[in-house]
Backbone as a ProteinNet text record, in pm:
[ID]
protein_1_A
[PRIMARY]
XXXXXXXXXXXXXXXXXXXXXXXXXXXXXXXXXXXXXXXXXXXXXXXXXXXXXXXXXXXXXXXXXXXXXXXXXXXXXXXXXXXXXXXXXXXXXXXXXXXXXXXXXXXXXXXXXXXXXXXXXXXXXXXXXXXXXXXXXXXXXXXXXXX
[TERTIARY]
3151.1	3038	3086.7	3029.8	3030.2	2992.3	2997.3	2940.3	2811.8	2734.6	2590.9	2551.1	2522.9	2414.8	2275.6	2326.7	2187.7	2114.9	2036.2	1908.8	1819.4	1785.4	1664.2	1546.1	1441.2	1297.8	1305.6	1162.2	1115.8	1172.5	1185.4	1159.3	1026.1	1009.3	866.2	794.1	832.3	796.9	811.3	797.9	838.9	724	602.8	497	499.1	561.2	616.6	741.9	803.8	954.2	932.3	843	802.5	722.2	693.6	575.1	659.8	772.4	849.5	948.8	982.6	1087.7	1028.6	878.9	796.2	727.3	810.5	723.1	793.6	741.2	789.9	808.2	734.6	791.7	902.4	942.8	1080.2	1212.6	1294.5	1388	1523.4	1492.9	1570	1475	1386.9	1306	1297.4	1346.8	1381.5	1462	1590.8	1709.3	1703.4	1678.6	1669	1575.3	1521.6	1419.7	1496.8	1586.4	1651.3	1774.6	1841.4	1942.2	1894.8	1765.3	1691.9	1661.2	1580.3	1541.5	1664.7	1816.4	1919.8	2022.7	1937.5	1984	1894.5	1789.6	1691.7	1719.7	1795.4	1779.7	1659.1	1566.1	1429.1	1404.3	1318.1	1285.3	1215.8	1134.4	1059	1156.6	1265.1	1339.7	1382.3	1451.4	1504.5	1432.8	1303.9	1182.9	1182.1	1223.3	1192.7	1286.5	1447.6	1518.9	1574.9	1539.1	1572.2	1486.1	1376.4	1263.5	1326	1378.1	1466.4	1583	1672.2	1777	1766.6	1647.6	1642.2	1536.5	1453.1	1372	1336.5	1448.3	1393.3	1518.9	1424.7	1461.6	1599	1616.7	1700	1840.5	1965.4	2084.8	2104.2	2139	2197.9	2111.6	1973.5	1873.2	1929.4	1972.2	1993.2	2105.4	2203.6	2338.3	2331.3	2244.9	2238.4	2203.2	2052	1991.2	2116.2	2185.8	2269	2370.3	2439.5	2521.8	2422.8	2306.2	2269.7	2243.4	2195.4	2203.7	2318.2	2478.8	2565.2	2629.1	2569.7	2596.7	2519.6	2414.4	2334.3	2383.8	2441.5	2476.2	2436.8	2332.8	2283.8	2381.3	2356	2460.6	2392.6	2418.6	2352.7	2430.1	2396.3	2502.5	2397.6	2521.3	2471.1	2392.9	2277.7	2258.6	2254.7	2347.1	2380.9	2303	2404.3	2321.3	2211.8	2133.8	2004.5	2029.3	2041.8	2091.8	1958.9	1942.2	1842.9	1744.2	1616.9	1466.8	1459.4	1472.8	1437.5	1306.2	1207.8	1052.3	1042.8	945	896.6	788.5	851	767.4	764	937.4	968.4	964.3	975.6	993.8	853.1	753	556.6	525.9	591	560	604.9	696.1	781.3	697.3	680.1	637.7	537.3	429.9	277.3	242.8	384.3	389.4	386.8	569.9	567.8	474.5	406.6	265.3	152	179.8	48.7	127.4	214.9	238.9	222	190.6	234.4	348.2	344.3	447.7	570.8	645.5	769.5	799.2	731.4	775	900.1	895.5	1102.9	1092	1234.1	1270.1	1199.5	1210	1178.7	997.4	916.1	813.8	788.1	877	866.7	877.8	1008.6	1031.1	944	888.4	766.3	648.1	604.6	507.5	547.5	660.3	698.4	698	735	720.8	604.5	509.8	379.6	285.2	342.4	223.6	275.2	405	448.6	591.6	559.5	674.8	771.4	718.8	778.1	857.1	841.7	979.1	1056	1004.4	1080.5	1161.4	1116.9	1259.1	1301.6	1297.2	1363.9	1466.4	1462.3	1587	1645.5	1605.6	1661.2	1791.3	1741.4	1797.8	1869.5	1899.5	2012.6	2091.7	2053.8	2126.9	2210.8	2170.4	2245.6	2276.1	2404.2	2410.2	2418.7	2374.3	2347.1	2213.5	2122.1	1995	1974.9	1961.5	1952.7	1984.9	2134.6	2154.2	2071.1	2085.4	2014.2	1895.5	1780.2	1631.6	1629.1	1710.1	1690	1751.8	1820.9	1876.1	1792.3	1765.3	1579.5	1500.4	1462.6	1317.8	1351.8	1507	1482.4	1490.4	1539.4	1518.4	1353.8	1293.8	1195.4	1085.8	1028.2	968.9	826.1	718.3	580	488	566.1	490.1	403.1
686.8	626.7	522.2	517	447.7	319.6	183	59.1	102.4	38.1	97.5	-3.6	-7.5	-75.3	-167.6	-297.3	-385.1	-414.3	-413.2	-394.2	-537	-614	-688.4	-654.3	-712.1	-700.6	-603.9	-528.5	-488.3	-291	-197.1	-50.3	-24.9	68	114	141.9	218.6	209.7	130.4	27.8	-125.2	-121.4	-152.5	-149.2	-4.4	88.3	189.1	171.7	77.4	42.4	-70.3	-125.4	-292	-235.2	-126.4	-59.2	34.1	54.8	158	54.2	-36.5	-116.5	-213	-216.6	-257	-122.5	-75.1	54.5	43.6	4	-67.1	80.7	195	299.5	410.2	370.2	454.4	363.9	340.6	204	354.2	435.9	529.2	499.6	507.5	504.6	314.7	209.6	115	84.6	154.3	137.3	177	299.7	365.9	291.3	221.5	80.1	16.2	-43.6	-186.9	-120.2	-31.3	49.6	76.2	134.2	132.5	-15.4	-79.7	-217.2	-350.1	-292.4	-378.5	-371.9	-243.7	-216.7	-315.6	-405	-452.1	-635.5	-687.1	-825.7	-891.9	-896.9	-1053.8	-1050.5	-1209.8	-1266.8	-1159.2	-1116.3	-997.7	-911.2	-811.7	-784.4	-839.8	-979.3	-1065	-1128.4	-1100	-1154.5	-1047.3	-957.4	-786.7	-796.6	-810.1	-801.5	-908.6	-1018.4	-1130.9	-1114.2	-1084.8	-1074.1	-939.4	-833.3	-769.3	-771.9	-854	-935.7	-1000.6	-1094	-1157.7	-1105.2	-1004.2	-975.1	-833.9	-753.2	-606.8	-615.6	-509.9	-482	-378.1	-296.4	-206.5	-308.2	-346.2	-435.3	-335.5	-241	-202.8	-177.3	-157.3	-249.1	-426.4	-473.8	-601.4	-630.4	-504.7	-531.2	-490.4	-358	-323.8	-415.5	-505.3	-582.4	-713.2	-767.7	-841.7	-836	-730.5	-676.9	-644.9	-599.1	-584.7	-724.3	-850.3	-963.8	-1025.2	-997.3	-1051.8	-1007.9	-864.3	-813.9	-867.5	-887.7	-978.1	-1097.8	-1183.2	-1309.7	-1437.4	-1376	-1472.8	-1513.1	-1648.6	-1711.5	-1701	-1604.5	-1556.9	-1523.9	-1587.4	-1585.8	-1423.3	-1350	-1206	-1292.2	-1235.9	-1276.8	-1249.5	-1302.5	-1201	-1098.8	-1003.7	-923.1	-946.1	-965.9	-926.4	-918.5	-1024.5	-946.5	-991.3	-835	-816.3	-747.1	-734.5	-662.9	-738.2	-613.2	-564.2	-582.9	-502.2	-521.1	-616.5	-730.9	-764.7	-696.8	-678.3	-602.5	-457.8	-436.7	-331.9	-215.3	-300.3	-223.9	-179.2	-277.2	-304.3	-140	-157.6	5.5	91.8	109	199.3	221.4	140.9	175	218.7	164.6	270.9	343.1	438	544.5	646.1	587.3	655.9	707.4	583	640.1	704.4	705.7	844.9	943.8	995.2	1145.9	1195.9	1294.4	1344.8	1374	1313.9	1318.3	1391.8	1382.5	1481.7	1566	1447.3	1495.8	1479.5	1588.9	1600.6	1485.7	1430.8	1345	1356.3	1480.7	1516.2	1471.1	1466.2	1463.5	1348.1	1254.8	1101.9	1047.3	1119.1	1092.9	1142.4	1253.4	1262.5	1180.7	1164.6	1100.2	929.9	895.2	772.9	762.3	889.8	892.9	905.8	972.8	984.5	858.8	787	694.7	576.2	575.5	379.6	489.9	514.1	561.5	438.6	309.6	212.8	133.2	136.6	132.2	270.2	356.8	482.4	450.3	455.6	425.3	296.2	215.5	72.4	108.7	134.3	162.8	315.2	418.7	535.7	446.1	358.1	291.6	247.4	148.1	38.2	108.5	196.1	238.8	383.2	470.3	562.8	659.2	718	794.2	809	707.7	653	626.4	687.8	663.5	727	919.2	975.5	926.2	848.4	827.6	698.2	609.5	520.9	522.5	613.3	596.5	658.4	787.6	886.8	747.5	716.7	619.6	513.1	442.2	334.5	410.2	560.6	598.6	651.9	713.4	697.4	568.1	461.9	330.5	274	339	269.4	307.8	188.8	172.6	200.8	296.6	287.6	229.4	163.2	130.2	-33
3475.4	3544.5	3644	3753.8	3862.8	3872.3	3912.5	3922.6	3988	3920.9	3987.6	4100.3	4177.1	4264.7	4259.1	4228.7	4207.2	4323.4	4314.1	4445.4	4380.9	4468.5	4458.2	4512.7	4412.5	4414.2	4309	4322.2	4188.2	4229.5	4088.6	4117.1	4092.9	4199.4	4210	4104	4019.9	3860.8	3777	3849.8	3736.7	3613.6	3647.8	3512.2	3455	3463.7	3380.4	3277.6	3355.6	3286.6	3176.1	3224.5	3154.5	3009.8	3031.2	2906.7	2834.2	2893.2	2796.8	2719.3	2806.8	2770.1	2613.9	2617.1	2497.2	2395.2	2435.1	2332.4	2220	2102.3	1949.4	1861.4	1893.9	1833.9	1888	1995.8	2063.3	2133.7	2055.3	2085.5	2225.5	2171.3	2283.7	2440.4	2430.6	2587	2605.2	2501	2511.7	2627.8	2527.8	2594.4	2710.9	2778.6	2854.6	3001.1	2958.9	3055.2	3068.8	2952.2	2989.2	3092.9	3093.9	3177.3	3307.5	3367.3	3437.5	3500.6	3435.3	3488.7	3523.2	3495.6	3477.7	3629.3	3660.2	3847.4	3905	3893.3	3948.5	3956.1	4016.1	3968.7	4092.2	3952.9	4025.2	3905.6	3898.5	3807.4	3711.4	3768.8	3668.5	3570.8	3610.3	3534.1	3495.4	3506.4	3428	3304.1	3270.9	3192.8	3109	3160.5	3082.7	2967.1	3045.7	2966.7	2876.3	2956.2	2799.5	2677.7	2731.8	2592.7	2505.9	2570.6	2518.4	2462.5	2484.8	2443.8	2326.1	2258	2200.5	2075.4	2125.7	2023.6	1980.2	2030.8	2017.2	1838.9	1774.4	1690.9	1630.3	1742.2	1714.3	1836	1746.4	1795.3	1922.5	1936.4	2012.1	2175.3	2185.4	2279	2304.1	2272.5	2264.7	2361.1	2284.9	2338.9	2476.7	2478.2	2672.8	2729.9	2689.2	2758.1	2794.6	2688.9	2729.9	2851.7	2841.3	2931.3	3080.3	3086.9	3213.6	3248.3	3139.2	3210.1	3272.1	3218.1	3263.3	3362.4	3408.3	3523.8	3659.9	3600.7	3709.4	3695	3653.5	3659.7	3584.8	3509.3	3431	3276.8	3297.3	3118.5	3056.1	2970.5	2839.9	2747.5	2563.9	2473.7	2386.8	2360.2	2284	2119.3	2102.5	1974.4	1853.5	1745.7	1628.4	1557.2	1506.7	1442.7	1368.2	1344.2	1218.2	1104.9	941.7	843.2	732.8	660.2	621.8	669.6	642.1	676.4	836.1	894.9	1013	1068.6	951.5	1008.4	859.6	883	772.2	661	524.2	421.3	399.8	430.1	452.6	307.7	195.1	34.6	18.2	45.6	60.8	114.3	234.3	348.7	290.5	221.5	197.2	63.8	-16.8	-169.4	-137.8	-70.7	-29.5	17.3	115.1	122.8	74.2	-58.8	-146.6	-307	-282.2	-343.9	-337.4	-190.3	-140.2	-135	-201.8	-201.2	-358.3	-375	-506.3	-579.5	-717.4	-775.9	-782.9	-760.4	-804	-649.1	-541.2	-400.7	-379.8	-231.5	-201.7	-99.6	-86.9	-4.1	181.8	187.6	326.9	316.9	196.8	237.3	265.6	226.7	240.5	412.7	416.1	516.7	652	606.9	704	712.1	619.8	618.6	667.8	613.2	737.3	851.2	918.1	1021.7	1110.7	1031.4	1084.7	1051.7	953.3	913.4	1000.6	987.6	1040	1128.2	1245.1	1348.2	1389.7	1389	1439.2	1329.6	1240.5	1131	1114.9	1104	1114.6	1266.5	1334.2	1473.9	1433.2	1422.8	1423.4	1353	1257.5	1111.6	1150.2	1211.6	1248.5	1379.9	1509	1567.5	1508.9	1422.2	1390.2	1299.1	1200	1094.9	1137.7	1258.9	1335.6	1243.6	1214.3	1173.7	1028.3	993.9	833.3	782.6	887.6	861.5	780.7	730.9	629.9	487.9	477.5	309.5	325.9	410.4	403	329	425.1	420.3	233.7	204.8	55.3	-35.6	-38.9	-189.1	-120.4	-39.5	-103.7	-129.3	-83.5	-113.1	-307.6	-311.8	-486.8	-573.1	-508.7	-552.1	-568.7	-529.8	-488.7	-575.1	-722.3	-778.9	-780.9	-834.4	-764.3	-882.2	-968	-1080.2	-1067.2
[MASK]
+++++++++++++++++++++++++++++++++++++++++++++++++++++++++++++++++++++++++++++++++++++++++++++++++++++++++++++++++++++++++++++++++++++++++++++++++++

């Protein structure tokens, strides 16, 4: 890849970028804004992506957003990882999921139904945990008490 070209003022699709770059259930079309919006230095992208920097949930959104700030020039310190619950009341979601299914369900049904019921913890933790999301998500969902 090539040094890209920062352009000032806004891209024409900016309130497209600004709405993807906040979309809490797809941290891929996140990233994919903050990469986009990081060719752009004005204040506006710069608003986009610190709030991205500092508060998106999935680290690695964080880490782009950082890096497109220091390419634009701004002093900005990366901010540590996250340790612990990601979304708050994450065992809560998870246990009342796993209680609306019927007994003696397979793992996959869990995991669907996470996904359909709460998509935005389902991406957050699919995001950060990568290719460890599978054992991840199955040993809490058999950990996970419904009594």
């Amino acid at each position: 890849m090539g040094t890209l070209e920062v352009q000032s003022g806004l891209p024409s699709n900016y309130e497209q970028l600004k709405t993807s770059a906040n979309r809490t259930s797809n941290w891929r079309e996140r990233l994919d804004a903050v990469e986009q919006l990081g060719q752009w230095n004005s204040k506006q992208t710069i608003d986009v992506l610190t709030h991205r920097m500092y508060n998106d949930t999935v680290y690695k959104v964080q880490e782009a957003a950082f890096h497109k700030l220091k390419q634009l020039g701004e002093e900005v310190q990366l901010p540590p990882r996250k340790k612990g619950e990601l979304i708050k009341g994450l065992a809560k979601i998870l246990v009342r999921i796993k209680k609306s299914l019927p007994e003696g369900h397979s793992f996959e049904m869990f995991k669907e139904k996470l996904k359909k019921m709460r998509l935005d913890v389902y991406d957050t933790y699919e995001g950060d945990k990568g290719a460890d999301f599978d054992t991840w998500l199955e040993s809490t969902w058999a950990s996970l008490s419904t009594r």
